[in-house]
Tab-separated table of C-alpha atoms and ligand atoms in Angstrom:
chain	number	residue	atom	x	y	z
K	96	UNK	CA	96.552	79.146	181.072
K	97	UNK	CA	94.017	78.536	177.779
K	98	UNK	CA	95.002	76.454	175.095
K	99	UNK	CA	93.186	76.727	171.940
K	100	UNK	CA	92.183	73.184	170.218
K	101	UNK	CA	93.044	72.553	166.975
K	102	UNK	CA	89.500	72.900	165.630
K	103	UNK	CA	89.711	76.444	167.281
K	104	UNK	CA	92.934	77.372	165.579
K	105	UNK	CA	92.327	75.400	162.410
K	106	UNK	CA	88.647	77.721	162.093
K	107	UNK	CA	90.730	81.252	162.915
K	108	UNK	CA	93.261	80.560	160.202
K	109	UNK	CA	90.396	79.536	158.099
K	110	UNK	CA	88.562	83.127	159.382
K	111	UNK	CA	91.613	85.055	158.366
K	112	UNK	CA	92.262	83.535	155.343
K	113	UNK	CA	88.395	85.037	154.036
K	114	UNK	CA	89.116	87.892	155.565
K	115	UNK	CA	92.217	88.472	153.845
K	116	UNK	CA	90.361	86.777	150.640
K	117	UNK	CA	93.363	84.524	150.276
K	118	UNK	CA	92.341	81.262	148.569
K	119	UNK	CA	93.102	77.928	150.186
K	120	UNK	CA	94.532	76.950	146.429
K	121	UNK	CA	98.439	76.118	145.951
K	122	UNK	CA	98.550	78.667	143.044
K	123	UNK	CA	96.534	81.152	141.135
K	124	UNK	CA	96.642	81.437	137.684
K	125	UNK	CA	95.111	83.717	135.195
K	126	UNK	CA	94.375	81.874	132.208
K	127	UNK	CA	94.213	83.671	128.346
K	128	UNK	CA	93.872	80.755	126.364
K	129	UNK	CA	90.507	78.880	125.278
K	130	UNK	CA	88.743	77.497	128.225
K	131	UNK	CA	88.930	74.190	127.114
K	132	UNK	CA	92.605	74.375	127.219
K	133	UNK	CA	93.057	76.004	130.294
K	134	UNK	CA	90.418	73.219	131.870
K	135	UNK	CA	92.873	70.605	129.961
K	136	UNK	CA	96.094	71.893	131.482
K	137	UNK	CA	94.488	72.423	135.006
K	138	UNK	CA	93.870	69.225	135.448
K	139	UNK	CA	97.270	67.904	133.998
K	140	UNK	CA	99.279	69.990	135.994
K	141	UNK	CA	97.177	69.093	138.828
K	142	UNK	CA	98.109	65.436	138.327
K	143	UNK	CA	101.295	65.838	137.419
K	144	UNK	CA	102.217	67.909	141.095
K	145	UNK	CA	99.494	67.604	143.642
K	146	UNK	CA	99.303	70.758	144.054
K	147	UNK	CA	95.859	72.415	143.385
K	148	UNK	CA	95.249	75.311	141.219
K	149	UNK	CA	92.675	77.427	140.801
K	150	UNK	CA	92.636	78.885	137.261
K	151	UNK	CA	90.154	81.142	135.543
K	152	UNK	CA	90.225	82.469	131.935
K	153	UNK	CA	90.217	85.885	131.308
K	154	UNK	CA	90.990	87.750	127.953
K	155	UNK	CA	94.664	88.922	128.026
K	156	UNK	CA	94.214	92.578	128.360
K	157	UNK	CA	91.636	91.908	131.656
K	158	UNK	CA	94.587	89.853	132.934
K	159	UNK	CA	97.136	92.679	132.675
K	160	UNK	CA	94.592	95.124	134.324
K	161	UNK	CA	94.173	92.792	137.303
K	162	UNK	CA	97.770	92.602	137.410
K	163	UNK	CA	98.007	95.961	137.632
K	164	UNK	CA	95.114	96.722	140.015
K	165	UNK	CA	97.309	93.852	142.491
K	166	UNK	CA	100.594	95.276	142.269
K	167	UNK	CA	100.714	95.684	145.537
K	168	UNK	CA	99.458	92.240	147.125
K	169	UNK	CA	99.079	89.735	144.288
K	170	UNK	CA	96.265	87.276	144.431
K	171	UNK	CA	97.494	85.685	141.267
K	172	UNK	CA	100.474	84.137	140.931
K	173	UNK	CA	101.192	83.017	137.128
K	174	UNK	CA	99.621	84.440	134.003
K	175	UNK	CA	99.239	81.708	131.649
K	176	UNK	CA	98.407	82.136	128.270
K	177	UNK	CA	97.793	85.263	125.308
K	178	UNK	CA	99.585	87.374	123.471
K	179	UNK	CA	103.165	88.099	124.047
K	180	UNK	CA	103.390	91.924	123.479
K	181	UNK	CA	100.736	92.193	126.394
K	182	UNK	CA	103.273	89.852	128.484
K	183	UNK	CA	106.033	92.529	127.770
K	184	UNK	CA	103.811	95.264	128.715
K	185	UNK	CA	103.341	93.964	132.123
K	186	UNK	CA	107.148	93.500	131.905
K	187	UNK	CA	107.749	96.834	131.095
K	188	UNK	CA	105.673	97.801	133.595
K	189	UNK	CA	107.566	95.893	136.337
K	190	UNK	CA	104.755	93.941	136.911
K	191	UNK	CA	106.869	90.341	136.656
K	192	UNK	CA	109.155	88.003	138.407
K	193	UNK	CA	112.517	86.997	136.137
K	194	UNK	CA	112.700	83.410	135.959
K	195	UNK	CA	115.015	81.110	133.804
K	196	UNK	CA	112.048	77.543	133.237
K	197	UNK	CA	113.598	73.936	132.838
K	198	UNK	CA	113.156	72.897	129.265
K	199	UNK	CA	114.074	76.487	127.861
K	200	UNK	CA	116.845	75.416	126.161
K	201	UNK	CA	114.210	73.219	124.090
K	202	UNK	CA	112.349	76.314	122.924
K	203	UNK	CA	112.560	77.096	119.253
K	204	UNK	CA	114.423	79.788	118.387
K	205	UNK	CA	111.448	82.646	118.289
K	206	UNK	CA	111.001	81.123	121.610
K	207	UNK	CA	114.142	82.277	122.637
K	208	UNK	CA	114.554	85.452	121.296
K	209	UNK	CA	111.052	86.182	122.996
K	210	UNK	CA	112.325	85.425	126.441
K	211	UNK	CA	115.607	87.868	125.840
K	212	UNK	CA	113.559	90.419	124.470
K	213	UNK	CA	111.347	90.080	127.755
K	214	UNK	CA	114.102	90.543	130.006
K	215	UNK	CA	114.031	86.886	130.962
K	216	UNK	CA	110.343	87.687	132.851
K	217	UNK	CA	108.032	85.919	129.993
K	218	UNK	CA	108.586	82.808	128.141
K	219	UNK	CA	106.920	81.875	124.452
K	220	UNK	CA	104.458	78.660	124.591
K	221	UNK	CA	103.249	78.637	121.444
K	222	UNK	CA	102.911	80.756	118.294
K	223	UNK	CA	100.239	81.496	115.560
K	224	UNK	CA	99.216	83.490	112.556
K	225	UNK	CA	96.458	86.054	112.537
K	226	UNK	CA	93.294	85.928	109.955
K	227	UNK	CA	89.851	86.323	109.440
K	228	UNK	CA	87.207	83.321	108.104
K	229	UNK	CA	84.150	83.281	106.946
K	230	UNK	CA	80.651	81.361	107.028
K	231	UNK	CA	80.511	80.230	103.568
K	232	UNK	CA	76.932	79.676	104.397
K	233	UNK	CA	75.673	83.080	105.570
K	234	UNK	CA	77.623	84.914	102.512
K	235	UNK	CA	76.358	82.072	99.510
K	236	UNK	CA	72.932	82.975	101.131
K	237	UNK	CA	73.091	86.689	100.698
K	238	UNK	CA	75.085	85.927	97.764
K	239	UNK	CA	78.097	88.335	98.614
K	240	UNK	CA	81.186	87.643	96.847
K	241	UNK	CA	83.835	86.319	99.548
K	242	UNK	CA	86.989	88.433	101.472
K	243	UNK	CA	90.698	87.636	100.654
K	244	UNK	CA	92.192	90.535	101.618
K	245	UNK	CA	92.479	92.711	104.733
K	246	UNK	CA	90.812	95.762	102.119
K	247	UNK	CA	88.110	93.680	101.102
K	248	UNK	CA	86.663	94.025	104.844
K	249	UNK	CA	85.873	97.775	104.526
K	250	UNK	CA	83.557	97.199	101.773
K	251	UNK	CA	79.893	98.284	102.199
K	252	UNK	CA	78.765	94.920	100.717
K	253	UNK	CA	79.672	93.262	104.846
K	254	UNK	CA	77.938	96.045	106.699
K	255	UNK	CA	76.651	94.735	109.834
K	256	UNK	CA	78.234	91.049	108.780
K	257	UNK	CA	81.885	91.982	110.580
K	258	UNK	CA	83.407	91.206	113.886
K	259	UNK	CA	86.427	91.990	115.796
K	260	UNK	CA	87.197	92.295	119.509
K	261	UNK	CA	87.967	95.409	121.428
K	262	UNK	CA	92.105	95.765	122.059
K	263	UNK	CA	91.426	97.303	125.545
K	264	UNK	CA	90.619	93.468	126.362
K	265	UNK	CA	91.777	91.616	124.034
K	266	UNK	CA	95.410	90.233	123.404
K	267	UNK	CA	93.985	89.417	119.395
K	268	UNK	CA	92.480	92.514	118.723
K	269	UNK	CA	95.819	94.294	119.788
K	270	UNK	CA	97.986	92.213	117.634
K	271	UNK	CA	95.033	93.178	115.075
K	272	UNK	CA	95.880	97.105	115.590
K	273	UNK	CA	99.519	96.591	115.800
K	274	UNK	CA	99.501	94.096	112.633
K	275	UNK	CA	97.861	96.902	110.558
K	276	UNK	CA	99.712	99.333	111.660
K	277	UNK	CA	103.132	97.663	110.852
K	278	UNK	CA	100.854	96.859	107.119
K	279	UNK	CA	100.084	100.167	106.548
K	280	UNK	CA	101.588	102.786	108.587
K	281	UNK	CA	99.626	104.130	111.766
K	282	UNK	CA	97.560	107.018	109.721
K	283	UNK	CA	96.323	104.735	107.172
K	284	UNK	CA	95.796	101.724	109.880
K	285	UNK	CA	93.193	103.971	111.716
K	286	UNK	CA	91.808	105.182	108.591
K	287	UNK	CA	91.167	101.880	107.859
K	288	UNK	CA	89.723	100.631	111.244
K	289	UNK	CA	87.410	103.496	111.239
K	290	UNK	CA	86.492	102.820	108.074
K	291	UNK	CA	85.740	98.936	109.118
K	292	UNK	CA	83.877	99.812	111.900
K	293	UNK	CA	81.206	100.721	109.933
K	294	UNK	CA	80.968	97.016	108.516
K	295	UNK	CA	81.123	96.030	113.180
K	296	UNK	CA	78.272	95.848	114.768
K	297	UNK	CA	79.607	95.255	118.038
K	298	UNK	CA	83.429	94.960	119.417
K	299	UNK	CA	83.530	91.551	121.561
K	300	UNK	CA	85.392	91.355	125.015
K	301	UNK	CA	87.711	88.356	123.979
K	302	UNK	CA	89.506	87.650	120.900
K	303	UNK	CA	87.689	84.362	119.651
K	304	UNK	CA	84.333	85.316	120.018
K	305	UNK	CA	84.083	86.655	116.416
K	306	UNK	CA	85.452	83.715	114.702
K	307	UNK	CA	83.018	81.321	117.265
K	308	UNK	CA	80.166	83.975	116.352
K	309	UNK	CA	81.004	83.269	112.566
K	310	UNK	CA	81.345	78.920	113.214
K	311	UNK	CA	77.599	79.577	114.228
K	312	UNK	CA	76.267	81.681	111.984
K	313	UNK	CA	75.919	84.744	114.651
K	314	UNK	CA	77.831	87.018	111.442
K	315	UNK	CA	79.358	86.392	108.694
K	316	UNK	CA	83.120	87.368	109.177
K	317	UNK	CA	85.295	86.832	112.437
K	318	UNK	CA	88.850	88.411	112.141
K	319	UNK	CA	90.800	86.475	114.870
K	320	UNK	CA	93.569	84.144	115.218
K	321	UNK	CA	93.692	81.408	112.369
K	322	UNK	CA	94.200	78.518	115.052
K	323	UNK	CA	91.140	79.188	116.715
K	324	UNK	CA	89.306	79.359	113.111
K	325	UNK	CA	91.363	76.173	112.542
K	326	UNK	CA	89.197	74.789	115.965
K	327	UNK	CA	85.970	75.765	114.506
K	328	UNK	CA	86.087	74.286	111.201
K	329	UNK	CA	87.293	70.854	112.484
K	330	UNK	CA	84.276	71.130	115.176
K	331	UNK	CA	82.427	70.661	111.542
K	332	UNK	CA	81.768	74.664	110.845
K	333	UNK	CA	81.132	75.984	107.562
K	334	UNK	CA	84.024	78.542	107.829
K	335	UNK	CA	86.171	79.071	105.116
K	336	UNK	CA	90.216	80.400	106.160
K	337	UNK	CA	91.474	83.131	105.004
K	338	UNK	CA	95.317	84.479	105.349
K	339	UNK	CA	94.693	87.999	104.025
K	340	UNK	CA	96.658	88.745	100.757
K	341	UNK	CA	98.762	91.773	101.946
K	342	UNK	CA	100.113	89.946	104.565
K	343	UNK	CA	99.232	89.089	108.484
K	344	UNK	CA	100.997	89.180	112.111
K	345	UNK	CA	101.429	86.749	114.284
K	346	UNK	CA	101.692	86.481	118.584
K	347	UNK	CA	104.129	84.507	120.185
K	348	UNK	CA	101.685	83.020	123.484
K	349	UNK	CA	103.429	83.417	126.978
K	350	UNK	CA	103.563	82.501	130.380
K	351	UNK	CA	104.686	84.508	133.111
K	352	UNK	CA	105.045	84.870	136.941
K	353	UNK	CA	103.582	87.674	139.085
K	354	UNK	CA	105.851	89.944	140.547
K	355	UNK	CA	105.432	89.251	144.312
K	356	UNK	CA	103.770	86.091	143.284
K	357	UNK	CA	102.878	84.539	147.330
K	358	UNK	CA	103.440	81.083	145.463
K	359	UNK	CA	106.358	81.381	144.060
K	360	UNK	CA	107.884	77.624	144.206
K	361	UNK	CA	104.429	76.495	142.784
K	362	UNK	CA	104.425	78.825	139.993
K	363	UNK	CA	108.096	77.789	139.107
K	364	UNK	CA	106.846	73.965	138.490
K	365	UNK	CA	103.920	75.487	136.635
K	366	UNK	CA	105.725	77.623	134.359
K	367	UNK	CA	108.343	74.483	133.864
K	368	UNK	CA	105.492	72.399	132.967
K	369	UNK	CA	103.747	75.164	130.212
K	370	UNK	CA	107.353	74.433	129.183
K	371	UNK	CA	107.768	71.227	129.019
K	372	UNK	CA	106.239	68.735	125.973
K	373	UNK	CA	104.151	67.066	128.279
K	374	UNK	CA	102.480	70.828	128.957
K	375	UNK	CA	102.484	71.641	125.897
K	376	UNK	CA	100.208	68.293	124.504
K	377	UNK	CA	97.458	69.577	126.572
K	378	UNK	CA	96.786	72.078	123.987
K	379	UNK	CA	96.373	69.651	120.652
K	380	UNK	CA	94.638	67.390	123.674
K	381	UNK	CA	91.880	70.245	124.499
K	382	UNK	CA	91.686	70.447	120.444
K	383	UNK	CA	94.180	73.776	119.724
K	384	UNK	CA	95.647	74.302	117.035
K	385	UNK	CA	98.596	76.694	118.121
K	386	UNK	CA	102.210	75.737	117.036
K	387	UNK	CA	104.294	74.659	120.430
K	388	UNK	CA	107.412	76.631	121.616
K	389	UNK	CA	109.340	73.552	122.763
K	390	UNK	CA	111.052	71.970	119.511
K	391	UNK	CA	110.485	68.531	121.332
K	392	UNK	CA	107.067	68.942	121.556
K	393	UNK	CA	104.388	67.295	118.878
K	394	UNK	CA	102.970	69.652	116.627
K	395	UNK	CA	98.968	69.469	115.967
K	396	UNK	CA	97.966	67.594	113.149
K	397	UNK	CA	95.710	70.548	111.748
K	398	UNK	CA	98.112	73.451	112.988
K	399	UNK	CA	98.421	75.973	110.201
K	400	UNK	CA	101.947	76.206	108.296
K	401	UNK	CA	102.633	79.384	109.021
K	402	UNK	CA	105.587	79.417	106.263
K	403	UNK	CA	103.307	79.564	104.040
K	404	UNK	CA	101.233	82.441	105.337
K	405	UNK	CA	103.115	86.056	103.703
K	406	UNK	CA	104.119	87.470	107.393
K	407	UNK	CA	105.058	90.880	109.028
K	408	UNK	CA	108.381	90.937	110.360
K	409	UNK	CA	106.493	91.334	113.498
K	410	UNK	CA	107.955	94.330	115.950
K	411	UNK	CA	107.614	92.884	119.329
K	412	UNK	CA	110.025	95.233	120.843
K	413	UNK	CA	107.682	98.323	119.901
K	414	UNK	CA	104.322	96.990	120.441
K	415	UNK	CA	104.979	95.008	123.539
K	416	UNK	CA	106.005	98.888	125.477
K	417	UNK	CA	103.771	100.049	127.624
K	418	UNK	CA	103.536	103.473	126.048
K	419	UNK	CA	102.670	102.510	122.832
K	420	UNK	CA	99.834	100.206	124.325
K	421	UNK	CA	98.775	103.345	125.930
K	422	UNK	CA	98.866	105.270	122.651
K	423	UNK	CA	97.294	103.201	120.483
K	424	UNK	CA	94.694	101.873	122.914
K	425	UNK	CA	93.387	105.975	123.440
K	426	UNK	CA	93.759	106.490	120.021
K	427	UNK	CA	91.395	103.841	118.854
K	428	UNK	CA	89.126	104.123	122.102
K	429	UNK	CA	89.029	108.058	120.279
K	430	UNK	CA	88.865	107.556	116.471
K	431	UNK	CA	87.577	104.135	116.034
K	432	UNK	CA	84.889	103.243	119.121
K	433	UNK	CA	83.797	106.867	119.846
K	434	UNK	CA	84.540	107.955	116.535
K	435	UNK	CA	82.135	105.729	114.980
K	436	UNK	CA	79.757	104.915	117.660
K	437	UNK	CA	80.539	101.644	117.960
K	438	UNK	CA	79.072	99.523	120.997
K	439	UNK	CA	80.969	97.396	123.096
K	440	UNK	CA	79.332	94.375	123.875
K	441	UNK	CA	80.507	91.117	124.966
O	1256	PLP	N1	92.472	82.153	122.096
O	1256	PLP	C1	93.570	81.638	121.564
O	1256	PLP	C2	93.471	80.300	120.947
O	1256	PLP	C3	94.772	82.344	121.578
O	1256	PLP	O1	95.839	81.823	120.997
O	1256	PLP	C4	94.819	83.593	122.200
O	1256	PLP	C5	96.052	84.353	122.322
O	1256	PLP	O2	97.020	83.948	122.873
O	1256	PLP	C6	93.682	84.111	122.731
O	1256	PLP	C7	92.523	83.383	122.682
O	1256	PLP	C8	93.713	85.456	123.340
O	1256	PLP	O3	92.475	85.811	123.798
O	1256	PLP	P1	92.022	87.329	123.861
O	1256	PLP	O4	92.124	87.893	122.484
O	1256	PLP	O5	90.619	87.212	124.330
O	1256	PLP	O6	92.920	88.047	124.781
């Protein structure tokens, strides 16, 4: 009879396991938050647990493709992170596991209604209003009178000084499209974007590039979320806020858990401690500025008051279906990107 020694058997699991290209990790999570946060909450869950965690940011609609692409054997195991109607998508879509967290009953009441309208398969971590801002700097320079309104963007006077993300990719640039859209109606909405195009150089992959572009003096307007311009500005940019006068959206942020998820105790305790206040001070503690789901939670110094922004009854329930994401997404990949010949860059 042969026996196989433990360094034998401990090398053929180890063979398999690359074969297979399982990770040696506790859980895999897809992160679509800033990469300082996600760093931040790595490391706290990871001392919190144990367990280790490998976690990689990724813009939110990259996260639902790589869902999709896994359906079938998930690698990852919790999606962590961007924009809720993308997280009821993937719901729609079957792509999630149902799952009730600990501290739920904590969430605020948005928080709440997010999770029913999800079918109990997402949860809302945080929430915040969408905007543009400006380099005060690059317009006094030119000297360009300044934006306050979503109209104000179309105007010839900010040609090549505009940026927005792409909506294929990104979880802002889709609440972006479906904020207008709810604004304006869906004819005028593209008539507008197409007319804005003309003032975008380039569409970035992720959400907060334009506003980061904009903190550095890469353009002169970045239309993304106001926490993240919020970010900027306190990291001592010359950006000036702006909550367009006609009105703005807002996302509810979400975490979820993989349908199939090969983890699936892990990614309970890590969705529990997104949840949780503890989780949720990572974000203020990696400098965020989002508002926190969990009512016991402490809210940033500098987050925006969104009561005072004028707001869209936001329509989760329509734009978080997978068939209007398909829609709109081939309608503005037709009329807007192709339609104008805009380049997509990152
Ligand atoms: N950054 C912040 C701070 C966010 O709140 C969100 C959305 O949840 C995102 C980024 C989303 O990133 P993206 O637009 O690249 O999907």
């Amino acid at each position: 009879m042969r026996f196989v020694t433990p360094l034998a058997a401990g090398a053929a699991i180890w063979l398999c396991a690359a074969l297979n290209g399982a990770s040696a990790q506790d859980l895999n999570v897809l992160c679509g938050v800033d990469e300082d946060w996600c760093s931040t909450m790595e490391t706290a869950f990871e001392a919190e647990t144990g367990l280790e965690v490998a976690m990689e940011r990724r813009s939110t609609g990259e996260i639902l493709d790589q869902i999709r692409s896994e359906r079938d054997n998930p690698h990852i195991d919790v999606w962590w992170g961007g924009t809720g109607d993308t997280h009821l998508q993937a719901a729609g879509e079957d792509l999630l596991e149902t799952y009730t967290p600990a501290h739920g009953g904590d969430a605020l009441p948005w928080a709440q209604n997010f999770f029913q309208m999800s079918g109990g398969k997402a949860s809302g971590v945080y929430a915040g209003a969408l905007g543009f801002a400006y380099n005060a700097d690059i317009l006094d320079a030119r000297d360009i009178s300044t934006p306050s309104c979503w109209k104000d963007l179309t105007d010839p006077r900010y040609r090549g000084l505009v940026l927005m993300a792409n909506p294929k990719s990104s979880g802002t640039a889709f609440t972006v499209l479906a904020t207008l859209i709810q604004l304006l109606g869906e004819e005028e909405a593209f008539a507008y974007l197409a007319a804005l195009a003309h003032n975008i150089p380039e569409f970035t992959t992720s959400g907060a590039a334009p506003v980061k572009a904009a903190a550095r003096g890469k353009t002169g307007i970045g239309i993304s979320f106001i926490h993240d311009a919020v970010t900027q500005k306190l990291a001592g940019a010359p950006l000036v806020i702006v909550a367009p006068c006609e009105g703005t959206g807002y996302e509810i942020g979400a975490v979820s858990i993989v349908r199939g998820a090969k983890n699936l105790a892990s990614a309970h305790r890590f969705v529990d401690f997104a949840m949780s206040p503890e989780g949720q001070a990572t974000g203020a503690a990696s400098g965020q500025n989002q508002i926190p789901s969990n009512a016991r939670a402490a809210l940033p110094p500098a987050a925006p008051d969104i009561s005072l922004i004028r707001m869209v009854d936001y329509d989760f329930a329509t734009f978080g279906s997978p068939d209007q994401r398909r829609k709109l997404l081939d309608r503005f990949d037709r009329e807007v990107l192709q339609g104008t010949g805009s380049a997509l860059t990152q």
